[in-house]
mmCIF file of C-alpha atoms and ligand atoms in Angstrom:
data_model
loop_
_atom_site.group_PDB
_atom_site.id
_atom_site.type_symbol
_atom_site.label_atom_id
_atom_site.label_comp_id
_atom_site.label_asym_id
_atom_site.label_seq_id
_atom_site.Cartn_x
_atom_site.Cartn_y
_atom_site.Cartn_z
ATOM 1 C CA MET A 1 0.017 0.013 0.020
ATOM 2 C CA SER A 2 1.426 3.412 -0.881
ATOM 3 C CA SER A 3 2.001 5.953 1.889
ATOM 4 C CA ILE A 4 0.033 9.161 1.993
ATOM 5 C CA LEU A 5 3.122 10.955 3.471
ATOM 6 C CA THR A 6 5.800 12.418 1.435
ATOM 7 C CA PRO A 7 9.134 10.573 1.647
ATOM 8 C CA ALA A 8 10.740 13.581 3.298
ATOM 9 C CA PHE A 9 8.047 13.914 5.943
ATOM 10 C CA GLU A 10 8.240 10.133 6.631
ATOM 11 C CA ILE A 11 11.960 10.346 7.192
ATOM 12 C CA ARG A 12 11.619 13.313 9.518
ATOM 13 C CA CYS A 13 9.018 11.425 11.628
ATOM 14 C CA LYS A 14 11.250 8.367 11.884
ATOM 15 C CA VAL A 15 14.169 10.497 12.900
ATOM 16 C CA ASN A 16 12.133 12.184 15.632
ATOM 17 C CA VAL A 17 10.960 8.833 16.970
ATOM 18 C CA TRP A 18 14.535 7.469 17.050
ATOM 19 C CA PHE A 19 15.726 10.589 18.792
ATOM 20 C CA PHE A 20 13.019 10.384 21.410
ATOM 21 C CA PHE A 21 13.572 6.791 22.249
ATOM 22 C CA THR A 22 17.250 6.261 21.785
ATOM 23 C CA ASN A 23 18.899 9.582 22.029
ATOM 24 C CA LEU A 24 21.487 8.182 19.647
ATOM 25 C CA ILE A 25 21.294 10.832 17.049
ATOM 26 C CA GLU A 26 23.833 13.645 16.771
ATOM 27 C CA LEU A 27 24.484 16.652 14.479
ATOM 28 C CA SER A 28 27.166 15.978 11.901
ATOM 29 C CA PRO A 29 29.837 18.551 11.222
ATOM 30 C CA SER A 30 27.724 19.650 8.244
ATOM 31 C CA GLY A 31 24.880 20.380 10.481
ATOM 32 C CA ASN A 32 22.703 17.360 9.391
ATOM 33 C CA LEU A 33 21.176 14.794 11.743
ATOM 34 C CA GLN A 34 22.877 11.392 11.636
ATOM 35 C CA ILE A 35 22.188 8.204 13.373
ATOM 36 C CA ILE A 36 25.255 7.133 15.305
ATOM 37 C CA SER A 37 23.921 3.769 16.582
ATOM 38 C CA ILE A 38 20.708 1.809 16.148
ATOM 39 C CA LYS A 39 21.628 -0.934 18.674
ATOM 40 C CA MET A 40 19.397 0.210 21.516
ATOM 41 C CA GLY A 41 16.509 0.579 19.124
ATOM 42 C CA GLU A 42 16.993 -2.969 17.821
ATOM 43 C CA ASP A 43 16.956 -4.456 21.296
ATOM 44 C CA MET A 44 13.820 -2.597 22.410
ATOM 45 C CA ASN A 45 11.387 -4.919 20.553
ATOM 46 C CA GLN A 46 13.268 -8.152 21.143
ATOM 47 C CA PHE A 47 11.644 -10.091 23.904
ATOM 48 C CA ALA A 48 13.010 -13.453 24.897
ATOM 49 C CA GLN A 49 11.473 -16.260 22.878
ATOM 50 C CA ALA A 50 8.702 -18.365 24.473
ATOM 51 C CA THR A 51 5.725 -20.134 23.029
ATOM 52 C CA GLU A 52 2.303 -20.693 24.546
ATOM 53 C CA LYS A 53 3.186 -23.952 26.188
ATOM 54 C CA ASP A 54 6.181 -22.319 28.031
ATOM 55 C CA ILE A 55 3.822 -19.697 29.500
ATOM 56 C CA THR A 56 1.174 -22.225 30.470
ATOM 57 C CA ARG A 57 3.751 -24.458 32.039
ATOM 58 C CA SER A 58 5.189 -21.561 34.072
ATOM 59 C CA ILE A 59 1.830 -20.666 35.475
ATOM 60 C CA VAL A 60 0.723 -24.230 36.287
ATOM 61 C CA GLU A 61 4.060 -25.311 37.836
ATOM 62 C CA GLU A 62 4.434 -22.149 39.889
ATOM 63 C CA PHE A 63 0.940 -22.096 41.122
ATOM 64 C CA LEU A 64 0.682 -25.747 41.997
ATOM 65 C CA GLY A 65 4.129 -25.661 43.635
ATOM 66 C CA ASP A 66 3.006 -22.789 45.908
ATOM 67 C CA PHE A 67 -0.424 -24.470 46.580
ATOM 68 C CA LEU A 68 1.208 -27.797 47.443
ATOM 69 C CA ASN A 69 3.590 -25.988 49.808
ATOM 70 C CA HIS A 70 0.601 -24.579 51.626
ATOM 71 C CA ILE A 71 -1.844 -27.390 51.953
ATOM 72 C CA GLU A 72 -0.554 -27.497 55.521
ATOM 73 C CA SER A 73 0.297 -24.100 56.925
ATOM 74 C CA ASP A 74 0.614 -22.324 60.336
ATOM 75 C CA VAL A 75 -2.185 -19.808 59.826
ATOM 76 C CA ILE A 76 -5.000 -19.419 57.328
ATOM 77 C CA ILE A 77 -6.521 -15.938 57.159
ATOM 78 C CA VAL A 78 -9.935 -15.908 55.539
ATOM 79 C CA GLY A 79 -10.680 -12.419 54.043
ATOM 80 C CA GLY A 80 -8.078 -10.077 52.614
ATOM 81 C CA GLY A 81 -9.400 -6.768 53.889
ATOM 82 C CA PRO A 82 -7.436 -4.373 56.132
ATOM 83 C CA SER A 83 -7.531 -6.478 59.309
ATOM 84 C CA GLY A 84 -6.647 -9.746 57.506
ATOM 85 C CA LEU A 85 -3.760 -8.116 55.498
ATOM 86 C CA VAL A 86 -2.169 -6.600 58.524
ATOM 87 C CA ALA A 87 -2.358 -10.017 60.308
ATOM 88 C CA ALA A 88 -0.925 -11.625 57.148
ATOM 89 C CA ARG A 89 1.954 -9.110 57.072
ATOM 90 C CA ASP A 90 2.835 -9.604 60.756
ATOM 91 C CA LEU A 91 2.636 -13.399 60.699
ATOM 92 C CA ALA A 92 4.491 -13.981 57.510
ATOM 93 C CA SER A 93 7.261 -11.504 58.533
ATOM 94 C CA LYS A 94 7.816 -13.679 61.607
ATOM 95 C CA GLY A 95 8.389 -16.719 59.394
ATOM 96 C CA LEU A 96 4.998 -18.313 59.957
ATOM 97 C CA LYS A 97 3.586 -20.129 56.868
ATOM 98 C CA THR A 98 0.603 -17.911 56.209
ATOM 99 C CA VAL A 99 -2.210 -18.303 53.669
ATOM 100 C CA VAL A 100 -4.731 -15.540 52.751
ATOM 101 C CA LEU A 101 -7.983 -16.910 51.271
ATOM 102 C CA GLU A 102 -9.937 -14.135 49.463
ATOM 103 C CA SER A 103 -13.172 -14.730 47.534
ATOM 104 C CA ASN A 104 -12.684 -11.587 45.347
ATOM 105 C CA ASN A 105 -10.319 -11.250 42.402
ATOM 106 C CA TYR A 106 -8.677 -8.395 44.326
ATOM 107 C CA PHE A 107 -7.392 -8.110 47.883
ATOM 108 C CA GLY A 108 -8.125 -5.019 50.043
ATOM 109 C CA GLY A 109 -11.848 -5.491 50.995
ATOM 110 C CA GLY A 110 -13.337 -2.234 52.064
ATOM 111 C CA PHE A 111 -9.962 -0.445 52.308
ATOM 112 C CA TRP A 112 -9.977 0.714 48.635
ATOM 113 C CA LEU A 113 -12.596 3.394 49.468
ATOM 114 C CA GLY A 114 -13.533 5.447 52.472
ATOM 115 C CA GLY A 115 -17.104 6.247 53.031
ATOM 116 C CA TYR A 116 -19.693 7.227 50.440
ATOM 117 C CA LEU A 117 -17.580 6.099 47.491
ATOM 118 C CA MET A 118 -14.943 8.760 48.301
ATOM 119 C CA ASN A 119 -11.479 7.282 48.239
ATOM 120 C CA LYS A 120 -9.962 8.949 51.325
ATOM 121 C CA VAL A 121 -9.545 6.772 54.456
ATOM 122 C CA THR A 122 -9.247 8.040 57.989
ATOM 123 C CA VAL A 123 -7.463 6.633 61.025
ATOM 124 C CA ARG A 124 -7.181 7.951 64.557
ATOM 125 C CA ALA A 125 -4.037 8.150 66.683
ATOM 126 C CA PRO A 126 -2.181 5.950 67.356
ATOM 127 C CA ALA A 127 -3.003 3.828 64.292
ATOM 128 C CA GLN A 128 -1.145 6.293 61.952
ATOM 129 C CA ARG A 129 1.911 4.397 63.087
ATOM 130 C CA ILE A 130 0.847 1.626 60.732
ATOM 131 C CA PHE A 131 0.769 4.160 57.917
ATOM 132 C CA ASP A 132 4.345 5.120 58.878
ATOM 133 C CA GLN A 133 5.387 1.419 58.802
ATOM 134 C CA LEU A 134 3.836 1.013 55.321
ATOM 135 C CA GLY A 135 5.167 4.274 53.966
ATOM 136 C CA VAL A 136 1.629 5.634 53.280
ATOM 137 C CA PRO A 137 1.558 9.449 52.920
ATOM 138 C CA TYR A 138 -1.051 10.999 55.146
ATOM 139 C CA LYS A 139 -1.990 14.243 56.807
ATOM 140 C CA GLU A 140 -3.327 15.228 60.116
ATOM 141 C CA VAL A 141 -6.493 17.383 59.992
ATOM 142 C CA PRO A 142 -6.256 19.315 63.359
ATOM 143 C CA ALA A 143 -8.661 22.002 62.011
ATOM 144 C CA ILE A 144 -11.265 19.204 62.117
ATOM 145 C CA LYS A 145 -10.019 17.111 65.085
ATOM 146 C CA GLU A 146 -6.637 16.571 66.759
ATOM 147 C CA GLY A 147 -5.254 13.040 66.215
ATOM 148 C CA LEU A 148 -7.421 12.477 63.045
ATOM 149 C CA TYR A 149 -5.469 11.545 59.952
ATOM 150 C CA VAL A 150 -6.481 11.201 56.307
ATOM 151 C CA ALA A 151 -4.767 9.185 53.471
ATOM 152 C CA ASP A 152 -5.514 8.264 49.881
ATOM 153 C CA ALA A 153 -7.168 4.937 49.952
ATOM 154 C CA PRO A 154 -5.579 3.514 46.841
ATOM 155 C CA SER A 155 -2.167 4.355 48.254
ATOM 156 C CA ALA A 156 -2.885 2.893 51.712
ATOM 157 C CA CYS A 157 -4.565 -0.249 50.341
ATOM 158 C CA SER A 158 -2.017 -1.067 47.704
ATOM 159 C CA LYS A 159 0.825 -0.616 50.162
ATOM 160 C CA LEU A 160 -0.794 -2.889 52.681
ATOM 161 C CA ILE A 161 -1.446 -5.571 50.060
ATOM 162 C CA SER A 162 2.173 -5.224 48.946
ATOM 163 C CA ALA A 163 3.474 -5.523 52.570
ATOM 164 C CA ALA A 164 1.488 -8.760 53.039
ATOM 165 C CA CYS A 165 2.964 -10.180 49.735
ATOM 166 C CA ASP A 166 6.500 -8.960 50.469
ATOM 167 C CA ALA A 167 6.420 -10.603 53.893
ATOM 168 C CA GLY A 168 5.811 -13.910 52.156
ATOM 169 C CA ALA A 169 2.138 -14.598 52.719
ATOM 170 C CA PHE A 170 0.615 -17.059 50.170
ATOM 171 C CA MET A 171 -2.198 -15.008 48.556
ATOM 172 C CA LEU A 172 -5.016 -17.104 47.175
ATOM 173 C CA ASN A 173 -7.655 -14.946 45.491
ATOM 174 C CA MET A 174 -10.849 -16.214 43.811
ATOM 175 C CA ASN A 175 -11.057 -18.744 46.600
ATOM 176 C CA LYS A 176 -14.229 -18.763 48.592
ATOM 177 C CA PHE A 177 -14.197 -20.170 52.109
ATOM 178 C CA ASP A 178 -16.853 -22.816 52.252
ATOM 179 C CA ASP A 179 -16.561 -24.458 55.632
ATOM 180 C CA VAL A 180 -14.176 -25.235 58.476
ATOM 181 C CA VAL A 181 -12.221 -28.464 58.960
ATOM 182 C CA LEU A 182 -13.251 -29.429 62.450
ATOM 183 C CA ARG A 183 -11.472 -32.146 64.424
ATOM 184 C CA ASP A 184 -11.404 -32.930 68.166
ATOM 185 C CA GLY A 185 -13.351 -29.839 68.940
ATOM 186 C CA ARG A 186 -11.006 -27.477 67.177
ATOM 187 C CA VAL A 187 -10.799 -25.625 63.894
ATOM 188 C CA CYS A 188 -7.866 -26.998 62.014
ATOM 189 C CA GLY A 189 -8.393 -26.059 58.367
ATOM 190 C CA ALA A 190 -10.510 -24.413 55.708
ATOM 191 C CA VAL A 191 -12.558 -25.958 52.988
ATOM 192 C CA THR A 192 -12.411 -23.781 49.865
ATOM 193 C CA ASN A 193 -13.522 -23.744 46.235
ATOM 194 C CA TRP A 194 -12.965 -21.414 43.330
ATOM 195 C CA THR A 195 -15.383 -18.518 43.695
ATOM 196 C CA PRO A 196 -16.923 -18.966 40.229
ATOM 197 C CA VAL A 197 -18.175 -22.367 41.205
ATOM 198 C CA SER A 198 -20.767 -20.775 43.557
ATOM 199 C CA ALA A 199 -22.010 -18.793 40.476
ATOM 200 C CA LEU A 200 -22.535 -21.837 38.302
ATOM 201 C CA PRO A 201 -26.126 -22.958 37.353
ATOM 202 C CA ARG A 202 -27.638 -25.293 39.872
ATOM 203 C CA ALA A 203 -27.526 -28.264 37.467
ATOM 204 C CA ILE A 204 -23.721 -28.205 37.343
ATOM 205 C CA THR A 205 -22.728 -27.099 40.805
ATOM 206 C CA CYS A 206 -21.696 -30.586 42.070
ATOM 207 C CA VAL A 207 -18.046 -29.447 42.085
ATOM 208 C CA ASP A 208 -16.616 -30.606 45.422
ATOM 209 C CA PRO A 209 -14.260 -28.174 47.234
ATOM 210 C CA VAL A 210 -10.930 -29.066 48.677
ATOM 211 C CA ALA A 211 -9.576 -28.488 52.129
ATOM 212 C CA ILE A 212 -6.286 -27.126 53.464
ATOM 213 C CA GLU A 213 -5.026 -27.744 57.009
ATOM 214 C CA THR A 214 -3.539 -25.336 59.501
ATOM 215 C CA LYS A 215 -2.879 -24.710 63.202
ATOM 216 C CA CYS A 216 -4.989 -21.606 63.391
ATOM 217 C CA VAL A 217 -7.678 -19.855 61.308
ATOM 218 C CA ILE A 218 -8.352 -16.168 61.419
ATOM 219 C CA ASP A 219 -11.750 -14.910 60.489
ATOM 220 C CA ALA A 220 -11.258 -11.549 58.762
ATOM 221 C CA THR A 221 -14.312 -11.666 56.553
ATOM 222 C CA GLY A 222 -15.802 -8.339 57.790
ATOM 223 C CA HIS A 223 -19.439 -7.904 58.733
ATOM 224 C CA ASP A 224 -20.409 -11.341 57.441
ATOM 225 C CA ALA A 225 -18.074 -13.317 59.809
ATOM 226 C CA VAL A 226 -18.382 -16.279 57.490
ATOM 227 C CA VAL A 227 -16.014 -18.612 59.473
ATOM 228 C CA ALA A 228 -17.644 -17.877 62.798
ATOM 229 C CA ASN A 229 -21.046 -18.304 61.142
ATOM 230 C CA SER A 230 -20.104 -21.785 59.960
ATOM 231 C CA LEU A 231 -19.755 -22.691 63.666
ATOM 232 C CA ALA A 232 -22.813 -20.715 64.690
ATOM 233 C CA ASN A 233 -24.933 -22.625 62.179
ATOM 234 C CA ARG A 234 -24.060 -25.809 64.063
ATOM 235 C CA GLY A 235 -24.724 -24.269 67.456
ATOM 236 C CA LEU A 236 -21.115 -24.294 68.400
ATOM 237 C CA VAL A 237 -20.810 -20.501 69.051
ATOM 238 C CA ASP A 238 -23.308 -17.765 69.689
ATOM 239 C CA LEU A 239 -23.004 -14.714 67.457
ATOM 240 C CA LYS A 240 -24.549 -11.473 68.638
ATOM 241 C CA GLY A 241 -24.515 -9.501 65.390
ATOM 242 C CA PHE A 242 -23.037 -5.922 65.148
ATOM 243 C CA LEU A 243 -24.743 -2.913 66.496
ATOM 244 C CA GLY A 244 -25.446 0.538 64.994
ATOM 245 C CA MET A 245 -22.657 3.032 64.413
ATOM 246 C CA ASP A 246 -20.685 4.543 67.275
ATOM 247 C CA VAL A 247 -17.252 5.499 65.981
ATOM 248 C CA ASP A 248 -15.791 6.767 69.198
ATOM 249 C CA ASN A 249 -16.393 3.516 71.180
ATOM 250 C CA SER A 250 -16.359 0.845 68.521
ATOM 251 C CA GLU A 251 -12.688 0.990 67.427
ATOM 252 C CA ASP A 252 -11.323 0.377 70.911
ATOM 253 C CA ALA A 253 -14.024 -2.337 71.478
ATOM 254 C CA VAL A 254 -12.986 -4.200 68.271
ATOM 255 C CA VAL A 255 -9.373 -4.292 69.316
ATOM 256 C CA ASP A 256 -10.327 -5.351 72.889
ATOM 257 C CA ASN A 257 -12.566 -8.119 71.560
ATOM 258 C CA THR A 258 -10.141 -9.472 68.922
ATOM 259 C CA SER A 259 -9.714 -12.915 70.475
ATOM 260 C CA GLU A 260 -9.930 -16.760 70.094
ATOM 261 C CA LEU A 261 -13.645 -17.277 69.627
ATOM 262 C CA PHE A 262 -13.385 -21.098 69.513
ATOM 263 C CA PRO A 263 -10.382 -23.359 69.786
ATOM 264 C CA GLY A 264 -8.215 -22.677 66.672
ATOM 265 C CA LEU A 265 -10.364 -19.762 65.432
ATOM 266 C CA VAL A 266 -9.407 -16.101 66.029
ATOM 267 C CA VAL A 267 -11.784 -13.385 64.952
ATOM 268 C CA THR A 268 -10.508 -9.910 63.838
ATOM 269 C CA GLY A 269 -11.881 -6.633 62.351
ATOM 270 C CA MET A 270 -15.610 -6.279 61.688
ATOM 271 C CA ALA A 271 -15.970 -10.124 62.065
ATOM 272 C CA ALA A 272 -15.076 -9.495 65.793
ATOM 273 C CA ALA A 273 -17.849 -6.791 65.964
ATOM 274 C CA THR A 274 -20.415 -9.282 64.517
ATOM 275 C CA CYS A 275 -19.333 -12.045 66.891
ATOM 276 C CA PHE A 276 -19.402 -9.894 70.056
ATOM 277 C CA GLY A 277 -22.314 -7.514 69.326
ATOM 278 C CA LEU A 278 -20.122 -4.341 68.945
ATOM 279 C CA SER A 279 -21.043 -1.149 67.272
ATOM 280 C CA ARG A 280 -19.992 -0.507 63.660
ATOM 281 C CA MET A 281 -17.621 2.213 62.967
ATOM 282 C CA GLY A 282 -18.039 3.350 59.339
ATOM 283 C CA PRO A 283 -15.102 4.603 57.267
ATOM 284 C CA THR A 284 -12.367 4.866 59.796
ATOM 285 C CA PHE A 285 -9.778 2.022 59.764
ATOM 286 C CA GLY A 286 -7.522 2.357 62.804
ATOM 287 C CA GLY A 287 -9.559 -0.262 64.632
ATOM 288 C CA MET A 288 -9.215 -2.675 61.691
ATOM 289 C CA LEU A 289 -5.521 -2.247 61.379
ATOM 290 C CA GLU A 290 -4.815 -2.525 65.152
ATOM 291 C CA SER A 291 -7.195 -5.471 65.390
ATOM 292 C CA GLY A 292 -5.149 -7.253 62.717
ATOM 293 C CA VAL A 293 -1.948 -6.591 64.739
ATOM 294 C CA LYS A 294 -3.536 -8.164 67.769
ATOM 295 C CA ALA A 295 -5.032 -11.059 65.838
ATOM 296 C CA ALA A 296 -1.523 -11.911 64.590
ATOM 297 C CA LYS A 297 -0.127 -11.959 68.100
ATOM 298 C CA ILE A 298 -2.910 -14.271 69.359
ATOM 299 C CA ALA A 299 -2.470 -16.610 66.347
ATOM 300 C CA GLU A 300 1.312 -16.700 66.857
ATOM 301 C CA GLU A 301 0.763 -17.835 70.414
ATOM 302 C CA ILE A 302 -1.612 -20.522 69.293
ATOM 303 C CA VAL A 303 0.850 -21.818 66.688
ATOM 304 C CA ARG A 304 3.784 -21.816 68.974
ATOM 305 C CA SER A 305 1.769 -23.562 71.750
ATOM 306 C CA GLN A 306 1.165 -26.554 69.453
HETATM 307 O O1 48F B 401 -14.950 -6.133 54.746
HETATM 308 P P1 48F B 401 -13.465 -6.173 54.878
HETATM 309 O O2 48F B 401 -12.738 -4.967 54.440
HETATM 310 O O3 48F B 401 -13.124 -6.619 56.427
HETATM 311 P P2 48F B 401 -12.345 -5.905 57.648
HETATM 312 O O4 48F B 401 -10.909 -6.201 57.560
HETATM 313 O O5 48F B 401 -12.586 -4.369 57.439
HETATM 314 C C1 48F B 401 -13.861 -3.737 57.517
HETATM 315 C C2 48F B 401 -13.808 -2.412 56.819
HETATM 316 O O6 48F B 401 -13.429 -2.564 55.480
HETATM 317 C C3 48F B 401 -15.091 -1.600 56.889
HETATM 318 C C4 48F B 401 -15.436 -1.125 58.266
HETATM 319 C C5 48F B 401 -14.518 -0.616 59.236
HETATM 320 O O7 48F B 401 -13.871 0.536 58.855
HETATM 321 O O8 48F B 401 -16.599 -1.125 58.552
HETATM 322 O O9 48F B 401 -16.177 -2.382 56.369
HETATM 323 O O10 48F B 401 -13.066 -6.345 58.827
HETATM 324 O O11 48F B 401 -12.918 -7.323 54.124
HETATM 325 C C6 48F B 401 -13.422 -8.621 54.244
HETATM 326 C C7 48F B 401 -12.849 -9.523 53.144
HETATM 327 O O12 48F B 401 -13.266 -10.839 53.234
HETATM 328 C C8 48F B 401 -13.617 -11.409 51.994
HETATM 329 C C9 48F B 401 -14.293 -10.149 51.293
HETATM 330 O O13 48F B 401 -14.276 -10.362 49.897
HETATM 331 C C10 48F B 401 -13.316 -9.084 51.721
HETATM 332 O O14 48F B 401 -12.228 -8.895 50.927
HETATM 333 N N1 48F B 401 -14.606 -12.499 52.168
HETATM 334 C C11 48F B 401 -15.903 -12.398 52.551
HETATM 335 N N2 48F B 401 -16.449 -13.633 52.510
HETATM 336 C C12 48F B 401 -15.491 -14.493 52.141
HETATM 337 C C13 48F B 401 -14.281 -13.788 51.932
HETATM 338 C C14 48F B 401 -15.403 -15.890 51.913
HETATM 339 N N3 48F B 401 -16.475 -16.686 52.047
HETATM 340 N N4 48F B 401 -14.177 -16.469 51.463
HETATM 341 C C15 48F B 401 -13.105 -15.680 51.274
HETATM 342 N N5 48F B 401 -13.176 -14.312 51.483
#
């Protein structure tokens, strides 16, 4: 097909592109542009060779290797919201084999947004210390209230996810907690299935889940408290349900009540509020972050005592 550009214009365009990307063009003594090297330009589009089977094999081998390595772990955290991710960071950074089961494609839970679809999150002192640890930029708003801090939710959430990954937690997204493994009166694992299985038409939902074993499970599934509910449905625990909003009291109460609800099961974040009948707190996250810190300490004690 013939070009609609004049040859001179085409050459000028090409020279400009080369100059932009390679900076390997100089003025000759006569004042004309000349290309002194095209090596970098040649390399730029040369990816290493691999075919489809190589890519598939890399994914399958790496995923199954990691999965096999975690079918028996120290701690399984169900729910990858703020409380679960802080617990994952702390446990994995202490060398405990830690799995995070998350039903969504993305981790972060309610931490990507503050309230009302506005992506600013607040914490109250002393929880800004966790922002400091994560390197999250934030600002105090003393004109509104002393000790109240605001940060960009995408920044805070992505840094927290990254901290859990960097610490070495095994992050299993698109995995929906289905049930507990219950042996000798203690929670010692999680039954899980791919999240899309629960969305299949009824006629083809006979896809059995699998189970992974552990020394301790943390319920970090937020308001739904799905792990605790799997025990409540069998009459093994009594859940009170969370109360109306009371920001000032609820954050301390959530941290105070972060505890081992049942042998082998620790509850954290809003799951703790649901279990113990505490007030909800709306879009402030210090209680979630500090609850995750406490849950990790309790889980570590449980693991080390076995
Ligand atoms: O709801 P979520 O962010 O829990 P959280 O750590 O924090 C609560 C706050 O976001 C906010 C609040 C306080 O400021 O009121 O709501 O207590 O995260 C819970 C995570 O659990 C996942 C869910 O997708 C979310 O990422 N989850 C829920 N059910 C399941 C699950 C399940 N069956 N299996 C796996 N993950």
